[in-house]
């Protein structure tokens, strides 16, 4: 075992800390590089391998960038409000504030032991009043702009978490956090109007250097759909309604229309005869999740209302049904059904014996859902789907019964929560003045400590009279505070704006400063945030920009996701499976650099994989080997007896590896390809070892070569490299050194290996000097003893040279 271990880690952490070398100052030389890892949730279970996999390699990337001349800003903080702490409190009786602050203390210690260049002086902790004061300010700004509003709506309710959820927090009909099936409840809640930005959120994705998959997920979530609206009048009634369709060319094929059970028009449309059946159906529909309702395979159900609607294009009377496969929250909550050309309508019509009429030519069987020529559509017959859409819309426009329409799947962001551990919503309800925003000078609305927070579906804060009862900021009369708190995703939607100016007590941030330091240049975190945090943060940035607080459009220019580190069994780590890896134990045994380097070498960064003890042990041996070899190199360098100054074959070979490593590592590590970067370091180590076996060595040259080696190693093994740097007699700190640049001349090899093909088969390989002409090469090849014996007495028919690779000989 070598000398490297936690003692070395501690030594250099102390030096870095005391010298303050990583302190960020925007006036430092170099282009600013805002490197950000998604901040941690302070849980009781400490830092796990996943945190390490997120933060360690990104710190290595940032260290390389620093050496390449960037002025790196890499802050860290805690996303400290939220349900886990509150649920833990309910279980144990420990107040969420106490447990959270204690967890933060532990995690900070662990994060420091990682030896990353975190700018701790810029830390933010979202549950502290000096932060959430400004979360409340952000909310108020949105409210002033009409981007925050309160409304009654059927919302997602998790019966286990006892709170409403945003659409983004409902995964396959279940709660994102606890997997309980989510139900619908009609509640008055606060929403943020993210839909105002739907189109820009979609368009600007094209500008971002983000994983394609993540962009695709956001595109799908925003769900822009271009179609048309058509107005159907209800027969013998003054009621009319719109339908949204992406296939207006099929308008002649409508044989019935469907309203969502929740559509407000349903009761007014239903005739007495059908009232009972419809009422019962509406009741049943409440119990179904949107996902179930939209499933193609699920058995369709529905009821007739007794009323008819008039098709605007041909005046035909069609029955109006109510069915839960139509969602009230999309489009107009009403659908024109074309069973011949839509799968769901087809299944429904088949089940209820409704007519099915083909209006698009093509395919053998129904439903035919592709494009084609219009038929059975009077004057439109013969038009293609696209021509037909234009023509039908034109007609609808001319009779004022429809037009083009764009719809989005994205819904406004529901941000109020009936829970305790969150930022109070800074709103007051006054009997006289109604809904009143808390004035900025009265912020923060502090979260009281002594509150009964066991959840029962009512906001815990509503049970605290000291909190709820207040006076109206407008009229001074009695008023009540909003007792819901903000979803933690609101806290995390703007934290990257606070980091650079975290001590500002006058403002959330200084606009000019933030405009200089943002956007974030590199953002790294889990892919699970694709349609939540990453969407919300983009929206908040754009909204603040429109209010004049920011001058950039996007918060995160580049984004990378780390993969998942699995247990040794290949399964997701979990306490119950007993397959968790505790970083602390390994770090104690191997040192933090070995842990970090193993994560970087053992896995593709964006893929992750199964943990292996053998893997980390072999990295431990690699570090020991480097230590031994560098020690020997230093002995050679310090003992200049059998010194030479020329660069001969051995030096050239080593120099090649040196410059090849510089080139490859610079390229690969910048692309987050850390595993291949470390593989190059291993080759470099081998080349050094080989050179040590030479009889005579060039000490000055060797010194340069190990200086470069230690620099290349530094980002990946920061403590160990700093120690080696010091032992080599260099000045503190290696992280103030310039990253080496490769010399392309060193990469031109004097000789190349060429394959000799005889009659189509590779028979030999010979080394040939580079830069020779074809004729010179032919001559060398034909005079080679091995080649001579291959041809023997055969007659040479043909010889072809493929430069740098191959010589092809045909001999009979
Ligand atoms: C008639 C039609 C004929 C349709 C046809 C499709 C094929 P996207 O792409 O998702 O926007 N639709 C509209 N509103 C709906 C609602 N609230 N709930 C369920 N389905 C709804 O899909 C638009 C299509 O989904 C619309 O076009 C409508 O069915 C249906 F051959 O209208 B279509
Ligand atoms: Zn839940």
mmCIF file of N, CA and C in Angstrom, residues 672-770:
data_model
loop_
_atom_site.group_PDB
_atom_site.id
_atom_site.type_symbol
_atom_site.label_atom_id
_atom_site.label_comp_id
_atom_site.label_asym_id
_atom_site.label_seq_id
_atom_site.Cartn_x
_atom_site.Cartn_y
_atom_site.Cartn_z
ATOM 1 N N UNK A 672 -17.244 14.922 -20.944
ATOM 2 C CA UNK A 672 -17.686 14.065 -19.839
ATOM 3 C C UNK A 672 -17.369 12.587 -20.081
ATOM 4 N N UNK A 673 -16.368 12.336 -20.938
ATOM 5 C CA UNK A 673 -15.931 10.950 -21.133
ATOM 6 C C UNK A 673 -14.746 10.713 -20.211
ATOM 7 N N UNK A 674 -15.096 10.492 -18.945
ATOM 8 C CA UNK A 674 -14.045 10.391 -17.943
ATOM 9 C C UNK A 674 -13.380 9.029 -17.965
ATOM 10 N N UNK A 675 -14.131 7.991 -18.303
ATOM 11 C CA UNK A 675 -13.551 6.652 -18.272
ATOM 12 C C UNK A 675 -12.399 6.517 -19.273
ATOM 13 N N UNK A 676 -12.577 7.059 -20.470
ATOM 14 C CA UNK A 676 -11.482 6.968 -21.440
ATOM 15 C C UNK A 676 -10.329 7.897 -21.037
ATOM 16 N N UNK A 677 -10.651 9.000 -20.378
ATOM 17 C CA UNK A 677 -9.585 9.896 -19.908
ATOM 18 C C UNK A 677 -8.658 9.153 -18.955
ATOM 19 N N UNK A 678 -9.275 8.388 -18.048
ATOM 20 C CA UNK A 678 -8.450 7.680 -17.072
ATOM 21 C C UNK A 678 -7.710 6.516 -17.729
ATOM 22 N N UNK A 679 -8.328 5.932 -18.736
ATOM 23 C CA UNK A 679 -7.627 4.882 -19.485
ATOM 24 C C UNK A 679 -6.340 5.450 -20.110
ATOM 25 N N UNK A 680 -6.405 6.699 -20.605
ATOM 26 C CA UNK A 680 -5.205 7.328 -21.175
ATOM 27 C C UNK A 680 -4.134 7.536 -20.091
ATOM 28 N N UNK A 681 -4.586 7.895 -18.880
ATOM 29 C CA UNK A 681 -3.621 8.059 -17.787
ATOM 30 C C UNK A 681 -2.930 6.737 -17.462
ATOM 31 N N UNK A 682 -3.680 5.655 -17.603
ATOM 32 C CA UNK A 682 -3.083 4.337 -17.346
ATOM 33 C C UNK A 682 -2.008 4.033 -18.386
ATOM 34 N N UNK A 683 -2.286 4.363 -19.634
ATOM 35 C CA UNK A 683 -1.292 4.148 -20.690
ATOM 36 C C UNK A 683 -0.052 5.019 -20.455
ATOM 37 N N UNK A 684 -0.336 6.229 -20.023
ATOM 38 C CA UNK A 684 0.749 7.164 -19.732
ATOM 39 C C UNK A 684 1.636 6.578 -18.610
ATOM 40 N N UNK A 685 0.986 6.015 -17.607
ATOM 41 C CA UNK A 685 1.729 5.390 -16.506
ATOM 42 C C UNK A 685 2.597 4.239 -17.025
ATOM 43 N N UNK A 686 2.014 3.427 -17.897
ATOM 44 C CA UNK A 686 2.781 2.317 -18.476
ATOM 45 C C UNK A 686 3.993 2.821 -19.254
ATOM 46 N N UNK A 687 3.781 3.904 -19.982
ATOM 47 C CA UNK A 687 4.890 4.437 -20.787
ATOM 48 C C UNK A 687 6.009 4.958 -19.892
ATOM 49 N N UNK A 688 5.632 5.574 -18.776
ATOM 50 C CA UNK A 688 6.655 6.039 -17.829
ATOM 51 C C UNK A 688 7.441 4.858 -17.281
ATOM 52 N N UNK A 689 6.696 3.820 -16.932
ATOM 53 C CA UNK A 689 7.324 2.639 -16.360
ATOM 54 C C UNK A 689 8.299 2.017 -17.368
ATOM 55 N N UNK A 690 7.902 1.975 -18.615
ATOM 56 C CA UNK A 690 8.756 1.426 -19.657
ATOM 57 C C UNK A 690 10.036 2.260 -19.797
ATOM 58 N N UNK A 691 9.864 3.562 -19.732
ATOM 59 C CA UNK A 691 11.033 4.441 -19.884
ATOM 60 C C UNK A 691 12.018 4.246 -18.737
ATOM 61 N N UNK A 692 11.477 3.972 -17.548
ATOM 62 C CA UNK A 692 12.360 3.766 -16.387
ATOM 63 C C UNK A 692 13.277 2.566 -16.591
ATOM 64 N N UNK A 693 12.869 1.627 -17.469
ATOM 65 C CA UNK A 693 13.702 0.445 -17.675
ATOM 66 C C UNK A 693 14.826 0.699 -18.683
ATOM 67 N N UNK A 694 14.833 1.874 -19.291
ATOM 68 C CA UNK A 694 15.933 2.220 -20.208
ATOM 69 C C UNK A 694 17.243 2.355 -19.427
ATOM 70 N N UNK A 695 18.340 2.042 -20.098
ATOM 71 C CA UNK A 695 19.647 2.118 -19.413
ATOM 72 C C UNK A 695 20.045 3.563 -19.122
ATOM 73 N N UNK A 696 19.945 4.388 -20.135
ATOM 74 C CA UNK A 696 20.307 5.803 -19.933
ATOM 75 C C UNK A 696 19.061 6.637 -20.114
ATOM 76 N N UNK A 697 18.947 7.628 -19.234
ATOM 77 C CA UNK A 697 17.714 8.419 -19.271
ATOM 78 C C UNK A 697 18.022 9.902 -19.356
ATOM 79 N N UNK A 698 17.099 10.598 -19.971
ATOM 80 C CA UNK A 698 17.190 12.048 -20.101
ATOM 81 C C UNK A 698 16.398 12.670 -18.948
ATOM 82 N N UNK A 699 17.113 13.120 -17.911
ATOM 83 C CA UNK A 699 16.445 13.560 -16.671
ATOM 84 C C UNK A 699 15.610 14.808 -16.876
ATOM 85 N N UNK A 700 16.127 15.772 -17.632
ATOM 86 C CA UNK A 700 15.384 17.027 -17.822
ATOM 87 C C UNK A 700 14.085 16.755 -18.573
ATOM 88 N N UNK A 701 14.234 15.906 -19.586
ATOM 89 C CA UNK A 701 13.044 15.532 -20.353
ATOM 90 C C UNK A 701 12.027 14.814 -19.454
ATOM 91 N N UNK A 702 12.533 13.890 -18.657
ATOM 92 C CA UNK A 702 11.647 13.119 -17.785
ATOM 93 C C UNK A 702 10.892 14.032 -16.820
ATOM 94 N N UNK A 703 11.573 15.037 -16.344
ATOM 95 C CA UNK A 703 10.920 15.988 -15.427
ATOM 96 C C UNK A 703 9.720 16.641 -16.120
ATOM 97 N N UNK A 704 9.934 17.129 -17.352
ATOM 98 C CA UNK A 704 8.834 17.743 -18.102
ATOM 99 C C UNK A 704 7.681 16.771 -18.288
ATOM 100 N N UNK A 705 8.067 15.522 -18.528
ATOM 101 C CA UNK A 705 7.032 14.535 -18.809
ATOM 102 C C UNK A 705 6.209 14.232 -17.564
ATOM 103 N N UNK A 706 6.831 14.181 -16.409
ATOM 104 C CA UNK A 706 6.021 13.884 -15.217
ATOM 105 C C UNK A 706 5.269 15.126 -14.749
ATOM 106 N N UNK A 707 5.820 16.289 -15.014
ATOM 107 C CA UNK A 707 5.070 17.514 -14.704
ATOM 108 C C UNK A 707 3.744 17.505 -15.476
ATOM 109 N N UNK A 708 3.802 17.190 -16.736
ATOM 110 C CA UNK A 708 2.570 17.109 -17.524
ATOM 111 C C UNK A 708 1.666 15.992 -17.024
ATOM 112 N N UNK A 709 2.287 14.886 -16.678
ATOM 113 C CA UNK A 709 1.489 13.759 -16.188
ATOM 114 C C UNK A 709 0.701 14.162 -14.938
ATOM 115 N N UNK A 710 1.385 14.795 -13.996
ATOM 116 C CA UNK A 710 0.700 15.152 -12.750
ATOM 117 C C UNK A 710 -0.393 16.188 -13.023
ATOM 118 N N UNK A 711 -0.143 17.076 -13.946
ATOM 119 C CA UNK A 711 -1.189 18.049 -14.302
ATOM 120 C C UNK A 711 -2.422 17.355 -14.878
ATOM 121 N N UNK A 712 -2.179 16.372 -15.750
ATOM 122 C CA UNK A 712 -3.321 15.665 -16.349
ATOM 123 C C UNK A 712 -4.068 14.851 -15.300
ATOM 124 N N UNK A 713 -3.330 14.383 -14.323
ATOM 125 C CA UNK A 713 -3.937 13.576 -13.271
ATOM 126 C C UNK A 713 -4.742 14.448 -12.300
ATOM 127 N N UNK A 714 -4.326 15.702 -12.164
ATOM 128 C CA UNK A 714 -4.845 16.556 -11.096
ATOM 129 C C UNK A 714 -6.372 16.660 -11.011
ATOM 130 N N UNK A 715 -7.088 16.888 -12.111
ATOM 131 C CA UNK A 715 -8.537 17.020 -11.973
ATOM 132 C C UNK A 715 -9.188 15.756 -11.430
ATOM 133 N N UNK A 716 -8.601 14.607 -11.759
ATOM 134 C CA UNK A 716 -9.234 13.335 -11.432
ATOM 135 C C UNK A 716 -8.877 12.846 -10.035
ATOM 136 N N UNK A 717 -7.716 13.225 -9.561
ATOM 137 C CA UNK A 717 -7.256 12.806 -8.232
ATOM 138 C C UNK A 717 -6.630 14.035 -7.561
ATOM 139 N N UNK A 718 -7.460 15.010 -7.192
ATOM 140 C CA UNK A 718 -6.924 16.328 -6.811
ATOM 141 C C UNK A 718 -5.974 16.303 -5.602
ATOM 142 N N UNK A 719 -6.311 15.534 -4.572
ATOM 143 C CA UNK A 719 -5.447 15.554 -3.381
ATOM 144 C C UNK A 719 -4.121 14.852 -3.663
ATOM 145 N N UNK A 720 -4.254 13.695 -4.287
ATOM 146 C CA UNK A 720 -3.091 12.878 -4.582
ATOM 147 C C UNK A 720 -2.139 13.626 -5.519
ATOM 148 N N UNK A 721 -2.708 14.286 -6.516
ATOM 149 C CA UNK A 721 -1.876 15.005 -7.476
ATOM 150 C C UNK A 721 -1.192 16.203 -6.807
ATOM 151 N N UNK A 722 -1.919 16.872 -5.930
ATOM 152 C CA UNK A 722 -1.316 18.014 -5.230
ATOM 153 C C UNK A 722 -0.112 17.540 -4.405
ATOM 154 N N UNK A 723 -0.243 16.372 -3.795
ATOM 155 C CA UNK A 723 0.839 15.795 -3.017
ATOM 156 C C UNK A 723 2.036 15.446 -3.917
ATOM 157 N N UNK A 724 1.743 14.821 -5.026
ATOM 158 C CA UNK A 724 2.820 14.443 -5.953
ATOM 159 C C UNK A 724 3.513 15.680 -6.523
ATOM 160 N N UNK A 725 2.742 16.686 -6.767
ATOM 161 C CA UNK A 725 3.259 17.964 -7.271
ATOM 162 C C UNK A 725 4.259 18.531 -6.276
ATOM 163 N N UNK A 726 3.823 18.502 -5.034
ATOM 164 C CA UNK A 726 4.654 19.004 -3.945
ATOM 165 C C UNK A 726 5.945 18.184 -3.826
ATOM 166 N N UNK A 727 5.814 16.852 -3.905
ATOM 167 C CA UNK A 727 6.987 15.980 -3.784
ATOM 168 C C UNK A 727 7.955 16.170 -4.950
ATOM 169 N N UNK A 728 7.420 16.615 -6.072
ATOM 170 C CA UNK A 728 8.266 16.835 -7.238
ATOM 171 C C UNK A 728 8.980 18.187 -7.135
ATOM 172 N N UNK A 729 8.693 18.894 -6.047
ATOM 173 C CA UNK A 729 9.388 20.149 -5.815
ATOM 174 C C UNK A 729 8.736 21.353 -6.478
ATOM 175 N N UNK A 730 7.460 21.207 -6.828
ATOM 176 C CA UNK A 730 6.771 22.302 -7.505
ATOM 177 C C UNK A 730 5.993 23.134 -6.481
ATOM 178 N N UNK A 731 5.638 24.346 -6.897
ATOM 179 C CA UNK A 731 4.971 25.270 -5.975
ATOM 180 C C UNK A 731 3.477 25.031 -5.867
ATOM 181 N N UNK A 732 2.951 25.239 -4.669
ATOM 182 C CA UNK A 732 1.518 25.184 -4.428
ATOM 183 C C UNK A 732 0.836 26.268 -5.259
ATOM 184 N N UNK A 733 -0.219 26.060 -5.952
ATOM 185 C CA UNK A 733 -0.930 24.801 -6.035
ATOM 186 C C UNK A 733 -0.962 24.355 -7.480
ATOM 187 N N UNK A 734 -1.052 23.067 -7.673
ATOM 188 C CA UNK A 734 -1.129 22.586 -9.057
ATOM 189 C C UNK A 734 -2.350 23.140 -9.766
ATOM 190 N N UNK A 735 -3.370 23.512 -8.971
ATOM 191 C CA UNK A 735 -4.591 24.020 -9.602
ATOM 192 C C UNK A 735 -4.472 25.478 -10.043
ATOM 193 N N UNK A 736 -3.315 26.077 -9.754
ATOM 194 C CA UNK A 736 -3.028 27.387 -10.340
ATOM 195 C C UNK A 736 -2.152 27.258 -11.577
ATOM 196 N N UNK A 737 -1.865 26.017 -11.946
ATOM 197 C CA UNK A 737 -1.019 25.781 -13.119
ATOM 198 C C UNK A 737 -1.849 25.778 -14.395
ATOM 199 N N UNK A 738 -1.159 25.952 -15.488
ATOM 200 C CA UNK A 738 -1.842 25.895 -16.785
ATOM 201 C C UNK A 738 -1.929 24.463 -17.270
ATOM 202 N N UNK A 739 -3.077 24.118 -17.756
ATOM 203 C CA UNK A 739 -3.295 22.795 -18.361
ATOM 204 C C UNK A 739 -2.360 22.627 -19.550
ATOM 205 N N UNK A 740 -1.702 21.480 -19.685
ATOM 206 C CA UNK A 740 -0.749 21.329 -20.787
ATOM 207 C C UNK A 740 -1.439 21.348 -22.149
ATOM 208 N N UNK A 741 -0.680 21.783 -23.134
ATOM 209 C CA UNK A 741 -1.200 21.745 -24.502
ATOM 210 C C UNK A 741 -0.376 20.750 -25.295
ATOM 211 N N UNK A 742 -1.013 20.081 -26.221
ATOM 212 C CA UNK A 742 -0.262 19.046 -26.922
ATOM 213 C C UNK A 742 0.511 19.645 -28.096
ATOM 214 N N UNK A 743 1.599 18.963 -28.441
ATOM 215 C CA UNK A 743 2.442 19.374 -29.549
ATOM 216 C C UNK A 743 2.144 18.424 -30.701
ATOM 217 N N UNK A 744 1.563 18.935 -31.767
ATOM 218 C CA UNK A 744 1.123 18.024 -32.827
ATOM 219 C C UNK A 744 2.311 17.357 -33.519
ATOM 220 N N UNK A 745 3.481 17.996 -33.453
ATOM 221 C CA UNK A 745 4.656 17.350 -34.051
ATOM 222 C C UNK A 745 5.007 16.051 -33.348
ATOM 223 N N UNK A 746 4.772 16.030 -32.047
ATOM 224 C CA UNK A 746 5.098 14.819 -31.292
ATOM 225 C C UNK A 746 4.168 13.675 -31.646
ATOM 226 N N UNK A 747 3.050 14.016 -32.279
ATOM 227 C CA UNK A 747 2.077 12.974 -32.608
ATOM 228 C C UNK A 747 2.326 12.361 -33.983
ATOM 229 N N UNK A 748 3.288 12.952 -34.726
ATOM 230 C CA UNK A 748 3.640 12.339 -36.007
ATOM 231 C C UNK A 748 4.627 11.229 -35.703
ATOM 232 N N UNK A 749 4.238 10.032 -36.023
ATOM 233 C CA UNK A 749 5.127 8.920 -35.722
ATOM 234 C C UNK A 749 6.181 8.802 -36.812
ATOM 235 N N UNK A 750 7.432 8.471 -36.417
ATOM 236 C CA UNK A 750 8.496 8.290 -37.392
ATOM 237 C C UNK A 750 8.262 7.050 -38.231
ATOM 238 N N UNK A 751 7.634 6.087 -37.621
ATOM 239 C CA UNK A 751 7.406 4.824 -38.315
ATOM 240 C C UNK A 751 5.948 4.451 -38.187
ATOM 241 N N UNK A 752 5.463 3.795 -39.237
ATOM 242 C CA UNK A 752 4.119 3.230 -39.111
ATOM 243 C C UNK A 752 4.172 1.749 -39.413
ATOM 244 N N UNK A 753 3.259 1.039 -38.828
ATOM 245 C CA UNK A 753 3.194 -0.390 -39.094
ATOM 246 C C UNK A 753 2.295 -0.609 -40.308
ATOM 247 N N UNK A 754 2.806 -1.383 -41.242
ATOM 248 C CA UNK A 754 2.066 -1.609 -42.488
ATOM 249 C C UNK A 754 1.791 -3.096 -42.651
ATOM 250 N N UNK A 755 0.565 -3.403 -43.037
ATOM 251 C CA UNK A 755 0.211 -4.808 -43.250
ATOM 252 C C UNK A 755 0.590 -5.205 -44.675
ATOM 253 N N UNK A 756 1.141 -6.403 -44.809
ATOM 254 C CA UNK A 756 1.496 -6.906 -46.134
ATOM 255 C C UNK A 756 0.494 -7.983 -46.518
ATOM 256 N N UNK A 757 -0.233 -7.714 -47.590
ATOM 257 C CA UNK A 757 -1.224 -8.657 -48.049
ATOM 258 C C UNK A 757 -0.666 -9.393 -49.255
ATOM 259 N N UNK A 758 -0.696 -10.720 -49.185
ATOM 260 C CA UNK A 758 -0.257 -11.478 -50.351
ATOM 261 C C UNK A 758 -1.438 -12.295 -50.834
ATOM 262 N N UNK A 759 -1.813 -12.069 -52.087
ATOM 263 C CA UNK A 759 -2.974 -12.743 -52.686
ATOM 264 C C UNK A 759 -4.209 -12.665 -51.788
ATOM 265 N N UNK A 760 -4.457 -11.469 -51.280
ATOM 266 C CA UNK A 760 -5.706 -11.237 -50.543
ATOM 267 C C UNK A 760 -5.659 -11.549 -49.064
ATOM 268 N N UNK A 761 -4.543 -12.093 -48.571
ATOM 269 C CA UNK A 761 -4.473 -12.416 -47.145
ATOM 270 C C UNK A 761 -3.351 -11.651 -46.472
ATOM 271 N N UNK A 762 -3.617 -11.125 -45.260
ATOM 272 C CA UNK A 762 -2.557 -10.427 -44.545
ATOM 273 C C UNK A 762 -1.561 -11.474 -44.055
ATOM 274 N N UNK A 763 -0.292 -11.336 -44.491
ATOM 275 C CA UNK A 763 0.722 -12.344 -44.185
ATOM 276 C C UNK A 763 1.791 -11.836 -43.250
ATOM 277 N N UNK A 764 1.984 -10.510 -43.222
ATOM 278 C CA UNK A 764 3.075 -9.978 -42.392
ATOM 279 C C UNK A 764 2.813 -8.525 -42.064
ATOM 280 N N UNK A 765 3.525 -8.038 -41.049
ATOM 281 C CA UNK A 765 3.452 -6.627 -40.725
ATOM 282 C C UNK A 765 4.870 -6.108 -40.594
ATOM 283 N N UNK A 766 5.158 -4.976 -41.241
ATOM 284 C CA UNK A 766 6.505 -4.421 -41.095
ATOM 285 C C UNK A 766 6.438 -2.925 -40.797
ATOM 286 N N UNK A 767 7.433 -2.442 -40.084
ATOM 287 C CA UNK A 767 7.504 -1.022 -39.775
ATOM 288 C C UNK A 767 8.249 -0.280 -40.864
ATOM 289 N N UNK A 768 7.657 0.819 -41.284
ATOM 290 C CA UNK A 768 8.244 1.596 -42.371
ATOM 291 C C UNK A 768 8.260 3.056 -41.941
ATOM 292 N N UNK A 769 9.321 3.741 -42.300
ATOM 293 C CA UNK A 769 9.411 5.167 -41.970
ATOM 294 C C UNK A 769 8.281 5.917 -42.665
ATOM 295 N N UNK A 770 7.757 6.954 -41.970
ATOM 296 C CA UNK A 770 6.697 7.730 -42.600
ATOM 297 C C UNK A 770 7.294 8.681 -43.622
#
